mmCIF file of C-alpha atoms in Angstrom:
data_model
loop_
_atom_site.group_PDB
_atom_site.id
_atom_site.type_symbol
_atom_site.label_atom_id
_atom_site.label_comp_id
_atom_site.label_asym_id
_atom_site.label_seq_id
_atom_site.Cartn_x
_atom_site.Cartn_y
_atom_site.Cartn_z
ATOM 1 C CA MET A 23 -43.961 1.986 16.622
ATOM 2 C CA THR A 24 -45.061 -0.599 14.061
ATOM 3 C CA GLN A 25 -43.919 -4.188 14.494
ATOM 4 C CA THR A 26 -42.222 -4.484 11.088
ATOM 5 C CA MET A 27 -39.563 -2.588 9.183
ATOM 6 C CA LYS A 28 -38.165 -2.339 5.681
ATOM 7 C CA ALA A 29 -34.877 -4.164 5.182
ATOM 8 C CA LEU A 30 -32.553 -5.388 2.431
ATOM 9 C CA ALA A 31 -31.892 -9.082 2.782
ATOM 10 C CA LYS A 32 -30.156 -11.966 1.118
ATOM 11 C CA THR A 33 -33.178 -14.250 1.189
ATOM 12 C CA GLY A 34 -31.599 -17.219 -0.562
ATOM 13 C CA PRO A 35 -28.443 -18.454 -2.316
ATOM 14 C CA VAL A 36 -28.915 -16.301 -5.427
ATOM 15 C CA GLU A 37 -27.530 -13.052 -6.811
ATOM 16 C CA GLY A 38 -28.984 -9.747 -5.562
ATOM 17 C CA LEU A 39 -30.794 -8.472 -2.478
ATOM 18 C CA GLU A 40 -34.516 -8.204 -1.805
ATOM 19 C CA LEU A 41 -36.404 -5.369 -0.100
ATOM 20 C CA ILE A 42 -38.540 -7.108 2.519
ATOM 21 C CA ASP A 43 -40.750 -6.446 5.520
ATOM 22 C CA ALA A 44 -38.986 -7.890 8.559
ATOM 23 C CA PRO A 45 -39.737 -7.924 12.289
ATOM 24 C CA ILE A 46 -38.144 -5.057 14.186
ATOM 25 C CA PRO A 47 -35.324 -6.652 16.225
ATOM 26 C CA VAL A 48 -35.429 -6.579 20.015
ATOM 27 C CA ALA A 49 -32.431 -5.370 22.010
ATOM 28 C CA GLY A 50 -31.075 -7.908 24.465
ATOM 29 C CA PRO A 51 -30.019 -6.942 28.001
ATOM 30 C CA GLU A 52 -26.551 -5.772 26.867
ATOM 31 C CA ASP A 53 -27.664 -4.316 23.512
ATOM 32 C CA VAL A 54 -29.104 -1.133 22.097
ATOM 33 C CA LEU A 55 -31.714 -0.754 19.376
ATOM 34 C CA ILE A 56 -30.746 1.854 16.802
ATOM 35 C CA ARG A 57 -33.040 3.580 14.319
ATOM 36 C CA VAL A 58 -30.921 3.710 11.171
ATOM 37 C CA HIS A 59 -30.581 7.078 9.426
ATOM 38 C CA ARG A 60 -27.969 6.351 6.736
ATOM 39 C CA THR A 61 -26.069 3.356 5.417
ATOM 40 C CA ALA A 62 -23.127 3.212 3.027
ATOM 41 C CA VAL A 63 -22.569 0.418 0.519
ATOM 42 C CA CYS A 64 -19.311 -1.466 1.026
ATOM 43 C CA GLY A 65 -17.253 -3.736 -1.193
ATOM 44 C CA THR A 66 -18.242 -6.586 1.116
ATOM 45 C CA ASP A 67 -21.883 -5.837 0.290
ATOM 46 C CA ILE A 68 -21.032 -6.197 -3.397
ATOM 47 C CA HIS A 69 -19.524 -9.624 -2.724
ATOM 48 C CA ILE A 70 -22.722 -10.612 -0.906
ATOM 49 C CA TRP A 71 -24.881 -9.210 -3.714
ATOM 50 C CA ASN A 72 -22.893 -11.225 -6.273
ATOM 51 C CA TRP A 73 -23.081 -14.316 -4.058
ATOM 52 C CA ASP A 74 -19.473 -15.169 -4.840
ATOM 53 C CA GLU A 75 -17.443 -17.990 -3.359
ATOM 54 C CA TRP A 76 -16.531 -16.036 -0.223
ATOM 55 C CA SER A 77 -20.180 -15.129 0.428
ATOM 56 C CA GLN A 78 -21.341 -18.685 -0.049
ATOM 57 C CA LYS A 79 -18.888 -19.821 2.631
ATOM 58 C CA ASN A 80 -19.517 -17.043 5.144
ATOM 59 C CA VAL A 81 -23.041 -15.629 4.847
ATOM 60 C CA PRO A 82 -25.999 -17.687 6.088
ATOM 61 C CA THR A 83 -29.411 -16.976 4.598
ATOM 62 C CA PRO A 84 -31.772 -15.334 5.182
ATOM 63 C CA MET A 85 -29.572 -12.416 6.287
ATOM 64 C CA ILE A 86 -30.196 -8.670 6.480
ATOM 65 C CA THR A 87 -26.958 -7.245 5.138
ATOM 66 C CA GLY A 88 -25.137 -3.925 5.613
ATOM 67 C CA HIS A 89 -22.667 -2.856 8.284
ATOM 68 C CA GLU A 90 -21.749 0.783 7.544
ATOM 69 C CA PHE A 91 -24.364 2.946 9.256
ATOM 70 C CA SER A 92 -25.366 5.856 11.460
ATOM 71 C CA GLY A 93 -28.530 6.430 13.432
ATOM 72 C CA GLU A 94 -29.996 7.168 16.850
ATOM 73 C CA ILE A 95 -30.629 5.035 19.910
ATOM 74 C CA VAL A 96 -34.295 4.182 20.512
ATOM 75 C CA ALA A 97 -33.988 1.462 23.192
ATOM 76 C CA ILE A 98 -31.330 0.429 25.702
ATOM 77 C CA GLY A 99 -30.973 -3.018 27.293
ATOM 78 C CA SER A 100 -31.531 -3.453 31.029
ATOM 79 C CA ASP A 101 -27.897 -4.447 31.735
ATOM 80 C CA VAL A 102 -26.234 -1.615 29.800
ATOM 81 C CA HIS A 103 -24.116 0.512 32.123
ATOM 82 C CA ARG A 104 -22.498 2.825 29.596
ATOM 83 C CA PRO A 105 -23.850 6.396 29.757
ATOM 84 C CA LEU A 106 -25.878 6.084 26.557
ATOM 85 C CA LYS A 107 -29.143 7.940 26.032
ATOM 86 C CA ILE A 108 -32.322 7.540 24.009
ATOM 87 C CA GLY A 109 -32.122 9.844 20.996
ATOM 88 C CA GLN A 110 -28.310 9.885 20.995
ATOM 89 C CA ARG A 111 -26.672 9.860 17.560
ATOM 90 C CA VAL A 112 -24.380 6.861 17.125
ATOM 91 C CA SER A 113 -22.570 4.497 14.814
ATOM 92 C CA ALA A 114 -21.096 1.161 15.831
ATOM 93 C CA GLU A 115 -18.079 -1.064 15.399
ATOM 94 C CA GLY A 116 -19.322 -3.810 13.084
ATOM 95 C CA HIS A 117 -17.108 -6.560 14.494
ATOM 96 C CA VAL A 118 -18.904 -8.273 17.365
ATOM 97 C CA ILE A 119 -16.440 -10.117 19.582
ATOM 98 C CA ASP A 120 -16.409 -12.656 22.376
ATOM 99 C CA LEU A 121 -15.320 -10.687 25.435
ATOM 100 C CA ASN A 122 -14.259 -13.951 27.086
ATOM 101 C CA SER A 123 -11.769 -14.877 24.372
ATOM 102 C CA GLU A 124 -8.066 -14.876 25.190
ATOM 103 C CA ALA A 125 -7.476 -12.029 22.740
ATOM 104 C CA ALA A 126 -10.199 -9.872 24.299
ATOM 105 C CA ARG A 127 -9.031 -10.628 27.845
ATOM 106 C CA ALA A 128 -5.560 -9.470 26.783
ATOM 107 C CA GLY A 129 -7.061 -6.210 25.498
ATOM 108 C CA HIS A 130 -6.624 -7.136 21.829
ATOM 109 C CA PHE A 131 -10.303 -6.907 20.940
ATOM 110 C CA HIS A 132 -9.697 -6.622 17.189
ATOM 111 C CA LEU A 133 -7.800 -9.930 17.160
ATOM 112 C CA ASP A 134 -10.599 -12.119 18.512
ATOM 113 C CA PRO A 135 -10.657 -15.154 16.182
ATOM 114 C CA HIS A 136 -14.376 -15.662 16.792
ATOM 115 C CA THR A 137 -15.419 -12.230 15.555
ATOM 116 C CA ARG A 138 -18.874 -12.074 13.951
ATOM 117 C CA GLY A 139 -19.787 -9.330 11.501
ATOM 118 C CA ILE A 140 -22.921 -7.216 11.559
ATOM 119 C CA GLY A 141 -24.559 -7.727 8.165
ATOM 120 C CA VAL A 142 -22.356 -10.733 7.378
ATOM 121 C CA ASN A 143 -23.158 -13.463 9.877
ATOM 122 C CA ARG A 144 -25.266 -11.372 12.244
ATOM 123 C CA GLN A 145 -28.379 -9.421 11.173
ATOM 124 C CA GLY A 146 -27.304 -6.117 9.659
ATOM 125 C CA ALA A 147 -27.994 -2.450 9.160
ATOM 126 C CA PHE A 148 -29.586 -2.232 5.699
ATOM 127 C CA ALA A 149 -32.828 -1.747 7.585
ATOM 128 C CA GLU A 150 -34.846 0.819 9.480
ATOM 129 C CA PHE A 151 -33.586 -0.637 12.770
ATOM 130 C CA VAL A 152 -30.533 -2.612 13.883
ATOM 131 C CA VAL A 153 -29.417 -4.117 17.189
ATOM 132 C CA ALA A 154 -25.782 -3.762 18.288
ATOM 133 C CA PRO A 155 -24.005 -4.584 21.547
ATOM 134 C CA ALA A 156 -23.698 -1.484 23.720
ATOM 135 C CA PHE A 157 -19.968 -2.296 23.898
ATOM 136 C CA ASN A 158 -19.712 -1.618 20.135
ATOM 137 C CA VAL A 159 -21.633 1.663 20.049
ATOM 138 C CA ILE A 160 -19.717 4.794 19.021
ATOM 139 C CA GLU A 161 -21.112 8.147 20.150
ATOM 140 C CA LEU A 162 -21.086 10.737 17.360
ATOM 141 C CA PRO A 163 -19.957 14.352 17.738
ATOM 142 C CA ASP A 164 -22.467 16.963 16.580
ATOM 143 C CA ASP A 165 -20.128 18.141 13.821
ATOM 144 C CA VAL A 166 -20.039 14.722 12.092
ATOM 145 C CA SER A 167 -22.974 14.406 9.699
ATOM 146 C CA ASP A 168 -25.102 11.267 9.400
ATOM 147 C CA GLU A 169 -23.689 10.693 5.919
ATOM 148 C CA VAL A 170 -20.039 10.904 6.968
ATOM 149 C CA ALA A 171 -20.814 8.851 10.074
ATOM 150 C CA SER A 172 -22.152 6.062 7.871
ATOM 151 C CA MET A 173 -18.638 5.771 6.349
ATOM 152 C CA LEU A 174 -16.685 5.555 9.600
ATOM 153 C CA ASP A 175 -16.322 1.783 9.365
ATOM 154 C CA PRO A 176 -14.311 1.868 6.091
ATOM 155 C CA PHE A 177 -12.564 5.068 7.164
ATOM 156 C CA GLY A 178 -11.377 3.049 10.138
ATOM 157 C CA ASN A 179 -9.910 0.458 7.751
ATOM 158 C CA ALA A 180 -7.934 3.236 6.080
ATOM 159 C CA VAL A 181 -6.756 4.732 9.369
ATOM 160 C CA HIS A 182 -5.796 1.348 10.820
ATOM 161 C CA THR A 183 -3.796 0.506 7.692
ATOM 162 C CA ALA A 184 -1.999 3.863 7.726
ATOM 163 C CA GLN A 185 -1.207 3.436 11.437
ATOM 164 C CA GLN A 186 0.998 0.401 10.829
ATOM 165 C CA PHE A 187 4.080 2.497 10.034
ATOM 166 C CA ASP A 188 5.363 5.971 10.838
ATOM 167 C CA LEU A 189 4.409 8.176 7.873
ATOM 168 C CA LEU A 190 5.787 11.527 9.043
ATOM 169 C CA GLY A 191 8.162 12.857 6.397
ATOM 170 C CA GLU A 192 8.079 9.572 4.473
ATOM 171 C CA ASP A 193 7.408 8.753 0.831
ATOM 172 C CA VAL A 194 4.257 6.655 0.659
ATOM 173 C CA LEU A 195 2.807 4.499 -2.124
ATOM 174 C CA VAL A 196 -0.903 3.640 -1.960
ATOM 175 C CA THR A 197 -2.052 1.006 -4.453
ATOM 176 C CA GLY A 198 -5.771 0.863 -5.186
ATOM 177 C CA ALA A 199 -8.022 3.931 -5.465
ATOM 178 C CA GLY A 200 -11.220 2.413 -4.190
ATOM 179 C CA PRO A 201 -12.928 4.456 -1.473
ATOM 180 C CA ILE A 202 -10.726 2.997 1.280
ATOM 181 C CA GLY A 203 -7.564 3.538 -0.754
ATOM 182 C CA ILE A 204 -8.568 7.155 -1.368
ATOM 183 C CA MET A 205 -9.175 7.621 2.351
ATOM 184 C CA ALA A 206 -5.812 6.021 3.152
ATOM 185 C CA ALA A 207 -4.077 8.473 0.816
ATOM 186 C CA ALA A 208 -5.848 11.350 2.586
ATOM 187 C CA VAL A 209 -4.787 9.995 5.983
ATOM 188 C CA ALA A 210 -1.182 9.718 4.809
ATOM 189 C CA ARG A 211 -1.251 13.365 3.751
ATOM 190 C CA HIS A 212 -2.688 14.427 7.112
ATOM 191 C CA ALA A 213 -0.089 12.288 8.889
ATOM 192 C CA GLY A 214 2.666 14.397 7.335
ATOM 193 C CA ALA A 215 3.958 12.157 4.555
ATOM 194 C CA ARG A 216 6.454 13.940 2.298
ATOM 195 C CA THR A 217 4.926 12.514 -0.863
ATOM 196 C CA VAL A 218 1.916 10.273 -1.475
ATOM 197 C CA VAL A 219 1.426 8.436 -4.775
ATOM 198 C CA LEU A 220 -1.919 6.716 -5.409
ATOM 199 C CA THR A 221 -2.142 4.161 -8.228
ATOM 200 C CA ASP A 222 -5.056 2.537 -10.030
ATOM 201 C CA ILE A 223 -6.357 1.961 -13.562
ATOM 202 C CA ASN A 224 -9.708 3.715 -12.954
ATOM 203 C CA ASP A 225 -9.585 7.361 -14.051
ATOM 204 C CA TYR A 226 -12.893 8.200 -12.365
ATOM 205 C CA ARG A 227 -11.646 7.217 -8.954
ATOM 206 C CA LEU A 228 -8.210 8.777 -9.450
ATOM 207 C CA GLU A 229 -9.912 12.093 -10.264
ATOM 208 C CA LEU A 230 -12.190 11.684 -7.238
ATOM 209 C CA ALA A 231 -9.128 11.120 -5.058
ATOM 210 C CA LEU A 232 -7.869 14.612 -5.813
ATOM 211 C CA LYS A 233 -11.029 16.050 -4.220
ATOM 212 C CA VAL A 234 -10.601 14.015 -1.049
ATOM 213 C CA ALA A 235 -6.803 14.062 -0.805
ATOM 214 C CA PRO A 236 -5.466 17.264 -2.383
ATOM 215 C CA GLY A 237 -1.745 17.113 -3.058
ATOM 216 C CA VAL A 238 -1.649 13.390 -3.749
ATOM 217 C CA ARG A 239 0.054 12.385 -7.002
ATOM 218 C CA THR A 240 -2.366 10.085 -8.810
ATOM 219 C CA LEU A 241 -1.133 7.613 -11.385
ATOM 220 C CA ASN A 242 -2.981 5.439 -13.897
ATOM 221 C CA THR A 243 -0.550 2.543 -14.256
ATOM 222 C CA SER A 244 -2.021 1.573 -17.633
ATOM 223 C CA ARG A 245 -0.642 4.816 -19.091
ATOM 224 C CA GLU A 246 2.204 6.019 -16.871
ATOM 225 C CA ASP A 247 5.250 4.251 -15.494
ATOM 226 C CA LEU A 248 5.660 4.399 -11.732
ATOM 227 C CA ARG A 249 9.440 4.686 -12.080
ATOM 228 C CA ASP A 250 9.000 7.839 -14.160
ATOM 229 C CA VAL A 251 6.757 9.356 -11.490
ATOM 230 C CA MET A 252 9.280 8.465 -8.796
ATOM 231 C CA LYS A 253 11.949 10.314 -10.773
ATOM 232 C CA GLU A 254 9.585 13.276 -11.221
ATOM 233 C CA LEU A 255 9.076 13.461 -7.446
ATOM 234 C CA GLY A 256 12.762 13.132 -6.617
ATOM 235 C CA LEU A 257 12.593 9.643 -5.120
ATOM 236 C CA LYS A 258 16.152 8.448 -5.705
ATOM 237 C CA VAL A 259 15.836 5.066 -3.979
ATOM 238 C CA GLY A 260 12.188 4.150 -3.455
ATOM 239 C CA PHE A 261 9.158 4.454 -1.219
ATOM 240 C CA ASP A 262 9.525 4.135 2.533
ATOM 241 C CA VAL A 263 6.028 2.729 3.062
ATOM 242 C CA ALA A 264 3.460 1.034 0.840
ATOM 243 C CA LEU A 265 -0.241 0.683 1.673
ATOM 244 C CA GLU A 266 -1.657 -2.100 -0.513
ATOM 245 C CA MET A 267 -5.432 -1.596 -0.715
ATOM 246 C CA SER A 268 -6.370 -3.414 -3.935
ATOM 247 C CA GLY A 269 -5.682 -7.115 -3.479
ATOM 248 C CA SER A 270 -4.080 -7.107 -6.933
ATOM 249 C CA PRO A 271 -1.030 -9.358 -7.431
ATOM 250 C CA ILE A 272 0.328 -6.773 -9.890
ATOM 251 C CA ALA A 273 0.019 -4.022 -7.275
ATOM 252 C CA PHE A 274 1.653 -6.221 -4.638
ATOM 253 C CA LYS A 275 4.662 -6.786 -6.928
ATOM 254 C CA GLN A 276 4.768 -3.058 -7.634
ATOM 255 C CA CYS A 277 5.029 -2.395 -3.905
ATOM 256 C CA VAL A 278 7.830 -4.949 -3.447
ATOM 257 C CA ASP A 279 9.764 -3.625 -6.442
ATOM 258 C CA THR A 280 9.644 0.045 -5.422
ATOM 259 C CA LEU A 281 10.078 -0.082 -1.641
ATOM 260 C CA ILE A 282 13.445 0.861 -0.192
ATOM 261 C CA MET A 283 15.631 -1.645 1.625
ATOM 262 C CA GLY A 284 13.980 -2.155 4.996
ATOM 263 C CA GLY A 285 10.712 -0.606 3.844
ATOM 264 C CA GLY A 286 7.296 -1.509 5.187
ATOM 265 C CA MET A 287 4.083 -2.673 3.529
ATOM 266 C CA ALA A 288 0.646 -2.768 5.148
ATOM 267 C CA MET A 289 -1.833 -4.980 3.302
ATOM 268 C CA LEU A 290 -5.588 -4.443 3.570
ATOM 269 C CA GLY A 291 -6.598 -5.585 0.074
ATOM 270 C CA ILE A 292 -7.482 -9.290 -0.065
ATOM 271 C CA PRO A 293 -6.452 -11.181 -3.223
ATOM 272 C CA SER A 294 -9.344 -13.016 -4.860
ATOM 273 C CA LYS A 295 -7.250 -16.202 -4.916
ATOM 274 C CA PRO A 296 -3.825 -17.400 -3.737
ATOM 275 C CA MET A 297 -0.990 -15.611 -5.505
ATOM 276 C CA GLU A 298 2.640 -16.383 -6.211
ATOM 277 C CA THR A 299 5.327 -13.925 -5.211
ATOM 278 C CA ASP A 300 9.103 -13.647 -5.240
ATOM 279 C CA TRP A 301 9.834 -14.226 -1.572
ATOM 280 C CA GLY A 302 13.549 -13.930 -2.301
ATOM 281 C CA ALA A 303 13.083 -10.277 -3.224
ATOM 282 C CA ILE A 304 11.115 -9.646 -0.038
ATOM 283 C CA ILE A 305 13.759 -11.340 2.123
ATOM 284 C CA LEU A 306 16.773 -9.750 0.455
ATOM 285 C CA LYS A 307 15.186 -6.281 0.749
ATOM 286 C CA ALA A 308 14.449 -6.955 4.434
ATOM 287 C CA LEU A 309 10.857 -5.798 3.988
ATOM 288 C CA THR A 310 8.307 -5.795 6.795
ATOM 289 C CA ILE A 311 4.814 -6.837 5.694
ATOM 290 C CA LYS A 312 1.811 -6.475 7.977
ATOM 291 C CA GLY A 313 -1.654 -7.855 7.318
ATOM 292 C CA VAL A 314 -4.451 -5.516 8.398
ATOM 293 C CA TYR A 315 -7.978 -6.513 9.354
ATOM 294 C CA GLY A 316 -10.795 -4.258 10.517
ATOM 295 C CA ARG A 317 -10.087 -1.555 13.042
ATOM 296 C CA GLU A 318 -8.292 -1.485 16.382
ATOM 297 C CA MET A 319 -10.982 -1.257 19.033
ATOM 298 C CA PHE A 320 -11.283 1.440 19.979
ATOM 299 C CA THR A 321 -8.097 3.411 19.337
ATOM 300 C CA THR A 322 -8.786 3.648 15.623
ATOM 301 C CA TRP A 323 -12.223 5.187 16.246
ATOM 302 C CA ARG A 324 -10.735 7.889 18.460
ATOM 303 C CA LYS A 325 -8.094 8.687 15.866
ATOM 304 C CA MET A 326 -10.535 8.850 12.945
ATOM 305 C CA LEU A 327 -12.855 11.225 14.791
ATOM 306 C CA GLY A 328 -9.777 13.282 15.612
ATOM 307 C CA LEU A 329 -8.793 13.435 11.951
ATOM 308 C CA LEU A 330 -12.276 14.656 11.007
ATOM 309 C CA LYS A 331 -12.067 17.312 13.728
ATOM 310 C CA ALA A 332 -8.671 18.332 12.347
ATOM 311 C CA GLY A 333 -10.163 19.016 8.924
ATOM 312 C CA LEU A 334 -9.977 15.815 6.887
ATOM 313 C CA ASP A 335 -13.105 16.098 4.717
ATOM 314 C CA LEU A 336 -14.787 12.902 3.516
ATOM 315 C CA GLU A 337 -17.876 14.564 2.028
ATOM 316 C CA PRO A 338 -16.436 14.695 -1.533
ATOM 317 C CA LEU A 339 -16.115 10.911 -1.461
ATOM 318 C CA ILE A 340 -19.926 10.575 -1.470
ATOM 319 C CA THR A 341 -21.041 10.533 -5.096
ATOM 320 C CA HIS A 342 -24.520 9.000 -4.782
ATOM 321 C CA ARG A 343 -27.217 9.852 -2.227
ATOM 322 C CA LEU A 344 -30.289 7.660 -2.664
ATOM 323 C CA ALA A 345 -33.433 6.605 -0.811
ATOM 324 C CA TYR A 346 -33.295 3.064 0.530
ATOM 325 C CA ASP A 347 -35.743 1.777 -2.090
ATOM 326 C CA GLN A 348 -33.367 2.984 -4.839
ATOM 327 C CA TYR A 349 -30.808 0.437 -3.681
ATOM 328 C CA ARG A 350 -30.595 -1.277 -7.070
ATOM 329 C CA GLU A 351 -29.352 1.972 -8.608
ATOM 330 C CA GLY A 352 -26.824 2.335 -5.808
ATOM 331 C CA PHE A 353 -25.435 -1.173 -6.182
ATOM 332 C CA ALA A 354 -25.231 -0.726 -9.948
ATOM 333 C CA ALA A 355 -23.189 2.450 -9.442
ATOM 334 C CA MET A 356 -20.796 0.675 -7.082
ATOM 335 C CA LYS A 357 -20.370 -2.280 -9.417
ATOM 336 C CA SER A 358 -19.696 0.016 -12.374
ATOM 337 C CA GLY A 359 -16.598 1.505 -10.774
ATOM 338 C CA GLN A 360 -17.963 4.968 -11.590
ATOM 339 C CA SER A 361 -18.721 5.970 -8.024
ATOM 340 C CA GLY A 362 -17.204 6.842 -4.723
ATOM 341 C CA LYS A 363 -19.328 5.980 -1.714
ATOM 342 C CA VAL A 364 -23.025 5.299 -2.187
ATOM 343 C CA VAL A 365 -25.161 6.362 0.798
ATOM 344 C CA LEU A 366 -28.739 5.134 1.318
ATOM 345 C CA ASP A 367 -31.245 7.221 3.301
ATOM 346 C CA TRP A 368 -33.433 5.057 5.573
ATOM 347 C CA GLN A 369 -35.589 7.962 6.774
ATOM 348 C CA LYS A 370 -37.537 8.249 3.524
ATOM 349 C CA ALA A 371 -38.501 6.328 0.410
ATOM 350 C CA ALA A 372 -38.148 7.703 -3.098
#
């Protein structure tokens, strides 16, 4: 094995990423070294590329970015006691926690306030190799492809959001047809929702959603009125559950306005800045609002692999398959809004 690897890094406080030669990381006693096969580009990666206000506050430089990945184990630390094997296909939970925190000791791993993110404030997976704690490693079934496995991290966001409320037989509104919103709509369908309405203003992604989540009613809110669609679907009162995936203040208000009395809203989308809202409406409708972050370790991972086994197909969500050195094209596609998931192949150059 050579001593260096190709990697995409934020090398300084400027826009973009740079393809560099970096030292291959060394697995610590409780870590594994993973040879990366595929990575998927996330909205967080776009924020880091743009070097926006959030990135400036949270991402130290230089930093190899990327946290959605699949690969195979090539080295295992001396103190790893999990039954992991060299050559085993894996992904990993990207949130690295302090196992001594009060949250972790209580079994609430996903609520550790000192969580560090692979590819955010810990060296990431846009590289030929990445180190992850053995605790975080997820073993992959043979029937999950490398490409789909590289999207398990955001799929987990969708599953975790959908898990917040009982969806069986319910009418569900999903606002925001980004890749995670599309996956959330598909999960709601598989969870037995009576109706699922997915809103956005991007026709490309609404059309893509129909390939991933057949049976979902898509709605471009710039052209159609949600109230008219509710009437079309026979919703006499409102939606039982809303999954807010966009971070848009307009979408948030739409959820509040169309939920039934006592309805529930799960919020994954993060507003770009503080927003005003009519708290009186929320109180008087007795709404329950839950903020959602990451994935529940490791219940969400078990459920998402179960959904894939049960037939939920994420392959149509992949619209761009590129070699790692074509990353500029991939990021441009993501930023254009005319893409689903962009997957980079780290086993070959263009």
